[in-house]
Amino acid sequence: MTIVQIADRLIGEGQPPYVIAEMSGNHNGDIERAIKLIDAAADAGADAVKMQTYTADSMTIDSKAPGFVIEGGLWAGRSLYDLYQEAATPYEWHPRLFEHARKRGVTLFSSPFDRQAVDMLHELGAPAFKIASFELNDLPLIRYAASFGKPLIMSTGLANLAEIEEAVTAAREAGAGGVILLHCVSAYPSDPRESNLRTIAHLAQAFGAPAGLSDHSHGTSVPTAAVALGAAVIEKHLCLARADGGVDSAFSLEPKEFAELVSAARTAFDCLGHVTYGPTPGEGKGRDYRRSLYAVEDIAAGAPFTAQNVRSIRPGLGLPPKHIDAVLQARAARAITRGTPLSWALVSHSGDA
């Protein structure tokens, strides 16, 4: 797996999971709330905050014709135009948000949805671009974003393997400074049973790129499991309080929950380790408390060992229990006190003590 760098952070195999807090429309149209979301992400230990950079007019047209009104799900009955108008992060907010993120020491980047957005984000110093799942088939947009030489994080919701390959090829041929792929279920919220997290490792192997998860399920179980399966990146929506409402609040984490996710993800990563057998440093002298062969009665010199005077007990300072049959065919080489661990020096097979 290739290592990709965003700002001062290495992402990929052997690196702790890169945790992204997705702001999306959870600012509810208030820049001060957007500032607080950046603060909440930084306080929770997120590596990055991600926005979405578009206007309703750059996303769609104001129409109620078939296809322009959402059918089913969280936003059923709303027109695309109205939804995007509500959720958009105004372009005039961007400079202040980037400056605040720098002050808080958290990386900020965004999903651009057209060339103007790419240009503005580049001018603001965004260290990476994110391509949303629904734009993965917009190869001209991918090529343009990649031409700036920054890393591209691309979500793969709804895409088949051939479409992902087209997007990755377009990004690499256009000069992207690395590609990161995020497995994603583009349902809001998504059903954990449809997560298919084993896809993450396959993505990484198929495209030689760090792979992770953009998650829309409730809670923290799915992304934590993803890290345990090797996810290099976790992206999860963050809100200040679900009770406050907002277009994405229903499937977003609150700040305390997000902090728990960061902690759980990093613990899951630390648990992975490497293939190893035998005692670990933390097990200390644990082997001393396994079973071994002991004299459980006083045994006179030359007396035979029996099932009554020798047993397999704890601690483990005597002969391993696998030698019990050989010991029971022998005699005591000298007098043995009850509680003595057996060793071969105490065992005589000659018949003479």
Short mmCIF file of C-alpha atoms in Angstrom, two decimals:
data_model
loop_
_atom_site.label_atom_id
_atom_site.label_comp_id
_atom_site.label_asym_id
_atom_site.label_seq_id
_atom_site.Cartn_x
_atom_site.Cartn_y
_atom_site.Cartn_z
CA MET A 1 0.00 0.00 0.00
CA THR A 2 1.34 3.41 -0.96
CA ILE A 3 1.80 5.98 1.80
CA VAL A 4 0.10 9.31 1.15
CA GLN A 5 0.89 12.50 3.02
CA ILE A 6 -1.68 15.20 3.86
CA ALA A 7 -0.15 18.22 5.59
CA ASP A 8 2.24 16.71 8.16
CA ARG A 9 0.43 13.39 8.48
CA LEU A 10 1.40 10.12 6.79
CA ILE A 11 -1.56 7.92 5.84
CA GLY A 12 -1.44 4.25 4.97
CA GLU A 13 -0.15 0.92 6.17
CA GLY A 14 1.50 1.05 9.56
CA GLN A 15 0.13 4.51 10.33
CA PRO A 16 -2.62 5.28 12.87
CA PRO A 17 -6.04 5.81 11.27
CA TYR A 18 -6.57 9.29 9.83
CA VAL A 19 -9.85 10.49 11.31
CA ILE A 20 -11.84 13.12 9.39
CA ALA A 21 -14.75 15.05 10.90
CA GLU A 22 -17.24 15.87 8.14
CA MET A 23 -18.95 19.21 8.81
CA SER A 24 -21.23 19.09 5.77
CA GLY A 25 -24.36 21.20 6.40
CA ASN A 26 -24.33 20.80 10.18
CA HIS A 27 -23.42 24.47 10.58
CA ASN A 28 -27.14 25.15 9.98
CA GLY A 29 -26.33 28.35 8.11
CA ASP A 30 -24.41 29.96 10.99
CA ILE A 31 -20.68 30.65 10.63
CA GLU A 32 -20.21 30.76 14.39
CA ARG A 33 -21.62 27.26 14.53
CA ALA A 34 -19.15 26.23 11.83
CA ILE A 35 -16.34 27.64 13.97
CA LYS A 36 -17.61 25.61 16.93
CA LEU A 37 -17.64 22.47 14.80
CA ILE A 38 -13.96 22.98 13.99
CA ASP A 39 -13.29 23.45 17.70
CA ALA A 40 -15.26 20.32 18.56
CA ALA A 41 -13.34 18.27 16.00
CA ALA A 42 -9.99 19.54 17.28
CA ASP A 43 -10.97 18.89 20.90
CA ALA A 44 -12.10 15.37 19.99
CA GLY A 45 -8.69 14.58 18.49
CA ALA A 46 -9.70 14.47 14.83
CA ASP A 47 -6.86 14.77 12.33
CA ALA A 48 -8.90 16.82 9.89
CA VAL A 49 -12.16 18.63 9.29
CA LYS A 50 -13.82 18.43 5.89
CA MET A 51 -16.31 20.82 4.37
CA GLN A 52 -18.24 20.76 1.13
CA THR A 53 -17.70 23.64 -1.29
CA TYR A 54 -20.59 24.30 -3.64
CA THR A 55 -23.60 26.47 -4.30
CA ALA A 56 -27.04 25.21 -5.14
CA ASP A 57 -26.51 26.53 -8.68
CA SER A 58 -23.20 24.69 -9.08
CA MET A 59 -24.84 21.43 -8.03
CA THR A 60 -28.14 21.45 -9.92
CA ILE A 61 -30.90 23.70 -11.26
CA ASP A 62 -34.01 24.98 -9.53
CA SER A 63 -36.56 22.52 -10.87
CA LYS A 64 -39.32 20.27 -9.63
CA ALA A 65 -39.23 18.11 -12.74
CA PRO A 66 -38.87 14.31 -12.36
CA GLY A 67 -35.48 13.45 -10.88
CA PHE A 68 -35.05 16.83 -9.20
CA VAL A 69 -37.21 15.90 -6.19
CA ILE A 70 -35.86 13.31 -3.76
CA GLU A 71 -37.89 10.13 -3.38
CA GLY A 72 -37.65 8.25 -0.10
CA GLY A 73 -35.18 8.49 2.73
CA LEU A 74 -34.25 11.28 5.10
CA TRP A 75 -34.91 14.08 2.59
CA ALA A 76 -37.97 12.69 0.82
CA GLY A 77 -40.02 15.31 -0.98
CA ARG A 78 -37.33 17.97 -1.00
CA SER A 79 -35.97 19.34 -4.24
CA LEU A 80 -32.26 18.99 -4.82
CA TYR A 81 -31.95 22.75 -5.23
CA ASP A 82 -33.62 23.57 -1.91
CA LEU A 83 -31.60 20.94 -0.04
CA TYR A 84 -28.28 22.15 -1.41
CA GLN A 85 -29.21 25.76 -0.81
CA GLU A 86 -29.81 24.98 2.86
CA ALA A 87 -26.72 22.81 3.32
CA ALA A 88 -24.17 24.88 1.38
CA THR A 89 -21.20 26.43 3.17
CA PRO A 90 -21.01 30.00 1.79
CA TYR A 91 -17.84 30.73 -0.14
CA GLU A 92 -17.29 33.92 1.86
CA TRP A 93 -16.95 31.83 5.04
CA HIS A 94 -14.06 29.78 3.72
CA PRO A 95 -11.13 32.14 4.48
CA ARG A 96 -12.16 32.54 8.10
CA LEU A 97 -12.73 28.81 8.55
CA PHE A 98 -9.33 27.93 7.10
CA GLU A 99 -7.66 30.50 9.33
CA HIS A 100 -9.44 29.19 12.42
CA ALA A 101 -8.48 25.60 11.62
CA ARG A 102 -4.83 26.65 11.36
CA LYS A 103 -5.07 28.32 14.78
CA ARG A 104 -6.55 25.14 16.25
CA GLY A 105 -3.91 22.93 14.66
CA VAL A 106 -6.36 20.79 12.74
CA THR A 107 -6.18 20.22 8.98
CA LEU A 108 -9.06 21.62 6.93
CA PHE A 109 -9.93 20.64 3.37
CA SER A 110 -13.09 20.26 1.35
CA SER A 111 -15.02 18.51 -1.38
CA PRO A 112 -15.13 20.73 -4.47
CA PHE A 113 -17.97 20.21 -6.91
CA ASP A 114 -16.80 22.37 -9.80
CA ARG A 115 -13.65 24.07 -11.10
CA GLN A 116 -14.35 27.35 -9.32
CA ALA A 117 -14.46 25.52 -6.01
CA VAL A 118 -11.18 23.74 -6.79
CA ASP A 119 -9.52 27.06 -7.62
CA MET A 120 -10.71 28.74 -4.43
CA LEU A 121 -9.68 25.84 -2.21
CA HIS A 122 -6.26 25.76 -3.81
CA GLU A 123 -5.80 29.49 -3.20
CA LEU A 124 -6.77 28.98 0.46
CA GLY A 125 -4.06 26.35 0.86
CA ALA A 126 -6.19 23.23 1.14
CA PRO A 127 -3.67 20.35 1.37
CA ALA A 128 -5.99 17.83 -0.31
CA PHE A 129 -9.25 17.52 -2.20
CA LYS A 130 -12.08 15.11 -1.49
CA ILE A 131 -14.18 13.72 -4.33
CA ALA A 132 -17.66 12.77 -3.14
CA SER A 133 -19.25 9.47 -4.11
CA PHE A 134 -21.81 11.09 -6.40
CA GLU A 135 -19.00 12.87 -8.28
CA LEU A 136 -16.79 9.80 -8.76
CA ASN A 137 -18.06 9.54 -12.34
CA ASP A 138 -17.15 13.19 -13.07
CA LEU A 139 -13.78 12.40 -14.59
CA PRO A 140 -13.20 15.98 -15.86
CA LEU A 141 -13.60 17.29 -12.29
CA ILE A 142 -11.25 14.59 -10.97
CA ARG A 143 -8.63 15.41 -13.60
CA TYR A 144 -8.82 19.12 -12.85
CA ALA A 145 -8.51 18.63 -9.09
CA ALA A 146 -5.64 16.17 -9.59
CA SER A 147 -3.77 18.62 -11.81
CA PHE A 148 -2.85 20.69 -8.74
CA GLY A 149 -0.69 17.84 -7.47
CA LYS A 150 -2.47 17.45 -4.16
CA PRO A 151 -3.69 14.13 -2.74
CA LEU A 152 -7.21 13.12 -3.73
CA ILE A 153 -9.47 11.26 -1.31
CA MET A 154 -12.26 9.63 -3.29
CA SER A 155 -15.39 8.03 -1.88
CA THR A 156 -16.67 5.04 -3.83
CA GLY A 157 -20.35 4.79 -2.84
CA LEU A 158 -22.58 3.48 -5.67
CA ALA A 159 -19.59 2.82 -7.95
CA ASN A 160 -18.70 -0.53 -9.44
CA LEU A 161 -15.10 -1.68 -9.73
CA ALA A 162 -14.71 -0.48 -13.32
CA GLU A 163 -15.92 3.01 -12.41
CA ILE A 164 -13.49 3.16 -9.50
CA GLU A 165 -10.68 2.12 -11.81
CA GLU A 166 -11.58 4.90 -14.26
CA ALA A 167 -11.53 7.47 -11.47
CA VAL A 168 -8.21 6.27 -10.04
CA THR A 169 -6.61 6.20 -13.49
CA ALA A 170 -7.87 9.71 -14.25
CA ALA A 171 -6.51 11.04 -10.95
CA ARG A 172 -3.10 9.43 -11.34
CA GLU A 173 -2.65 10.35 -14.98
CA ALA A 174 -3.55 13.97 -14.20
CA GLY A 175 -0.88 14.23 -11.51
CA ALA A 176 -2.62 13.69 -8.18
CA GLY A 177 -0.22 13.70 -5.25
CA GLY A 178 -1.54 10.34 -4.13
CA VAL A 179 -4.94 8.66 -4.11
CA ILE A 180 -6.89 7.46 -1.07
CA LEU A 181 -10.08 5.44 -1.56
CA LEU A 182 -12.96 5.37 0.91
CA HIS A 183 -15.43 2.54 0.86
CA CYS A 184 -18.85 4.10 1.33
CA VAL A 185 -22.51 3.17 1.49
CA SER A 186 -24.36 6.18 0.10
CA ALA A 187 -27.49 5.79 2.18
CA TYR A 188 -28.45 8.29 4.86
CA PRO A 189 -28.33 6.72 7.36
CA SER A 190 -26.78 3.48 6.16
CA ASP A 191 -27.61 0.03 7.48
CA PRO A 192 -24.58 -1.50 9.26
CA ARG A 193 -25.49 -4.87 7.74
CA GLU A 194 -24.79 -3.39 4.29
CA SER A 195 -21.33 -2.14 5.28
CA ASN A 196 -19.38 -5.01 3.68
CA LEU A 197 -16.21 -3.85 5.40
CA ARG A 198 -14.07 -6.56 3.81
CA THR A 199 -14.24 -4.41 0.68
CA ILE A 200 -11.74 -1.99 2.26
CA ALA A 201 -8.83 -4.43 2.10
CA HIS A 202 -9.78 -5.38 -1.43
CA LEU A 203 -9.78 -1.72 -2.50
CA ALA A 204 -6.32 -1.23 -1.06
CA GLN A 205 -4.99 -4.33 -2.79
CA ALA A 206 -6.72 -3.72 -6.12
CA PHE A 207 -5.49 -0.16 -6.51
CA GLY A 208 -2.32 -0.04 -4.43
CA ALA A 209 -3.73 2.83 -2.41
CA PRO A 210 -4.58 3.51 1.23
CA ALA A 211 -8.23 2.66 1.78
CA GLY A 212 -10.69 3.51 4.48
CA LEU A 213 -14.33 4.16 5.24
CA SER A 214 -16.73 7.06 4.83
CA ASP A 215 -19.46 6.04 7.23
CA HIS A 216 -23.10 7.12 7.45
CA SER A 217 -24.35 4.55 9.96
CA HIS A 218 -25.49 5.38 13.46
CA GLY A 219 -22.92 5.16 16.23
CA THR A 220 -19.26 4.18 16.25
CA SER A 221 -19.32 0.39 15.87
CA VAL A 222 -18.93 0.26 12.09
CA PRO A 223 -15.93 2.62 11.79
CA THR A 224 -14.20 0.98 14.74
CA ALA A 225 -14.65 -2.42 13.11
CA ALA A 226 -13.28 -0.95 9.88
CA VAL A 227 -10.05 0.06 11.62
CA ALA A 228 -9.75 -3.45 13.04
CA LEU A 229 -9.92 -4.67 9.43
CA GLY A 230 -7.18 -2.30 8.34
CA ALA A 231 -8.93 0.96 7.36
CA ALA A 232 -6.35 3.73 7.04
CA VAL A 233 -8.92 6.54 7.05
CA ILE A 234 -12.23 7.08 8.82
CA GLU A 235 -14.62 9.85 7.80
CA LYS A 236 -17.67 10.51 9.97
CA HIS A 237 -20.17 13.38 10.17
CA LEU A 238 -19.98 15.64 13.21
CA CYS A 239 -22.71 17.85 14.66
CA LEU A 240 -22.90 19.92 17.83
CA ALA A 241 -26.19 18.32 18.91
CA ARG A 242 -28.58 16.10 16.96
CA ALA A 243 -31.50 17.78 18.76
CA ASP A 244 -30.58 21.04 17.02
CA GLY A 245 -31.58 19.56 13.67
CA GLY A 246 -29.86 20.16 10.36
CA VAL A 247 -29.71 18.29 7.09
CA ASP A 248 -27.19 15.65 8.27
CA SER A 249 -27.67 15.68 12.03
CA ALA A 250 -29.69 12.45 12.13
CA PHE A 251 -26.66 10.31 11.22
CA SER A 252 -23.92 12.51 12.73
CA LEU A 253 -21.98 12.06 15.95
CA GLU A 254 -22.07 14.61 18.75
CA PRO A 255 -18.69 15.86 20.07
CA LYS A 256 -18.44 13.42 22.98
CA GLU A 257 -19.30 10.52 20.67
CA PHE A 258 -16.74 11.70 18.14
CA ALA A 259 -14.05 11.77 20.82
CA GLU A 260 -15.04 8.21 21.72
CA LEU A 261 -14.71 7.23 18.06
CA VAL A 262 -11.21 8.72 17.82
CA SER A 263 -10.16 6.85 20.95
CA ALA A 264 -11.75 3.57 19.82
CA ALA A 265 -10.24 3.82 16.34
CA ARG A 266 -6.75 4.35 17.69
CA THR A 267 -7.14 1.56 20.22
CA ALA A 268 -8.33 -0.75 17.43
CA PHE A 269 -5.23 0.20 15.42
CA ASP A 270 -2.93 -0.41 18.39
CA CYS A 271 -4.53 -3.84 18.84
CA LEU A 272 -3.59 -4.97 15.32
CA GLY A 273 0.11 -5.43 16.03
CA HIS A 274 1.79 -8.21 14.06
CA VAL A 275 1.70 -11.99 13.87
CA THR A 276 3.29 -13.27 17.05
CA TYR A 277 3.20 -16.38 19.27
CA GLY A 278 4.48 -16.98 22.77
CA PRO A 279 4.48 -14.60 25.75
CA THR A 280 4.33 -10.86 25.22
CA PRO A 281 6.24 -8.39 27.40
CA GLY A 282 3.00 -7.56 29.18
CA GLU A 283 2.49 -11.19 30.16
CA GLY A 284 5.65 -10.97 32.23
CA LYS A 285 6.33 -14.18 34.18
CA GLY A 286 2.91 -15.62 33.30
CA ARG A 287 4.50 -18.84 32.06
CA ASP A 288 5.54 -19.54 35.65
CA TYR A 289 1.88 -20.01 36.56
CA ARG A 290 1.05 -22.65 33.98
CA ARG A 291 0.73 -26.25 35.08
CA SER A 292 3.71 -28.49 35.76
CA LEU A 293 4.56 -31.68 37.66
CA TYR A 294 4.95 -31.44 41.44
CA ALA A 295 5.42 -33.81 44.35
CA VAL A 296 2.15 -33.46 46.27
CA GLU A 297 3.28 -35.84 49.05
CA ASP A 298 6.64 -36.48 50.69
CA ILE A 299 8.39 -39.16 48.59
CA ALA A 300 11.18 -41.32 49.99
CA ALA A 301 14.33 -41.94 48.01
CA GLY A 302 13.77 -44.89 45.69
CA ALA A 303 9.99 -44.83 46.09
CA PRO A 304 7.95 -45.08 42.90
CA PHE A 305 6.17 -42.06 41.54
CA THR A 306 2.40 -42.57 41.54
CA ALA A 307 -0.75 -40.72 40.59
CA GLN A 308 -1.18 -40.01 44.31
CA ASN A 309 2.22 -38.44 44.97
CA VAL A 310 2.73 -36.60 41.65
CA ARG A 311 0.20 -34.27 40.03
CA SER A 312 -0.04 -31.61 37.38
CA ILE A 313 -0.71 -28.37 39.27
CA ARG A 314 0.12 -24.71 39.21
CA PRO A 315 2.72 -23.09 39.29
CA GLY A 316 4.80 -23.99 36.27
CA LEU A 317 8.26 -24.45 37.73
CA GLY A 318 8.40 -28.23 37.28
CA LEU A 319 8.49 -30.58 34.31
CA PRO A 320 5.78 -29.98 31.70
CA PRO A 321 2.68 -32.17 32.21
CA LYS A 322 3.35 -33.99 28.92
CA HIS A 323 6.07 -35.98 30.76
CA ILE A 324 3.69 -37.50 33.34
CA ASP A 325 3.70 -41.00 31.77
CA ALA A 326 7.50 -41.15 31.82
CA VAL A 327 7.62 -39.95 35.43
CA LEU A 328 5.06 -42.53 36.60
CA GLN A 329 7.33 -45.29 35.26
CA ALA A 330 10.26 -44.04 37.37
CA ARG A 331 11.36 -43.68 41.00
CA ALA A 332 12.57 -40.81 43.14
CA ALA A 333 16.32 -40.28 42.73
CA ARG A 334 16.38 -38.92 46.30
CA ALA A 335 13.95 -37.92 49.02
CA ILE A 336 11.53 -35.29 47.78
CA THR A 337 9.54 -32.93 50.00
CA ARG A 338 5.88 -32.19 49.29
CA GLY A 339 5.58 -29.05 47.12
CA THR A 340 8.84 -29.67 45.24
CA PRO A 341 8.71 -29.09 41.44
CA LEU A 342 9.94 -32.19 39.62
CA SER A 343 13.01 -32.05 37.44
CA TRP A 344 14.82 -34.80 35.59
CA ALA A 345 17.49 -34.71 38.29
CA LEU A 346 14.87 -36.03 40.72
CA VAL A 347 13.73 -38.84 38.41
CA SER A 348 15.49 -42.18 38.22
CA HIS A 349 14.67 -44.88 35.65
CA SER A 350 17.45 -47.23 36.72
CA GLY A 351 15.58 -48.92 39.54
CA ASP A 352 18.37 -47.84 41.91
CA ALA A 353 17.74 -44.70 43.96
#
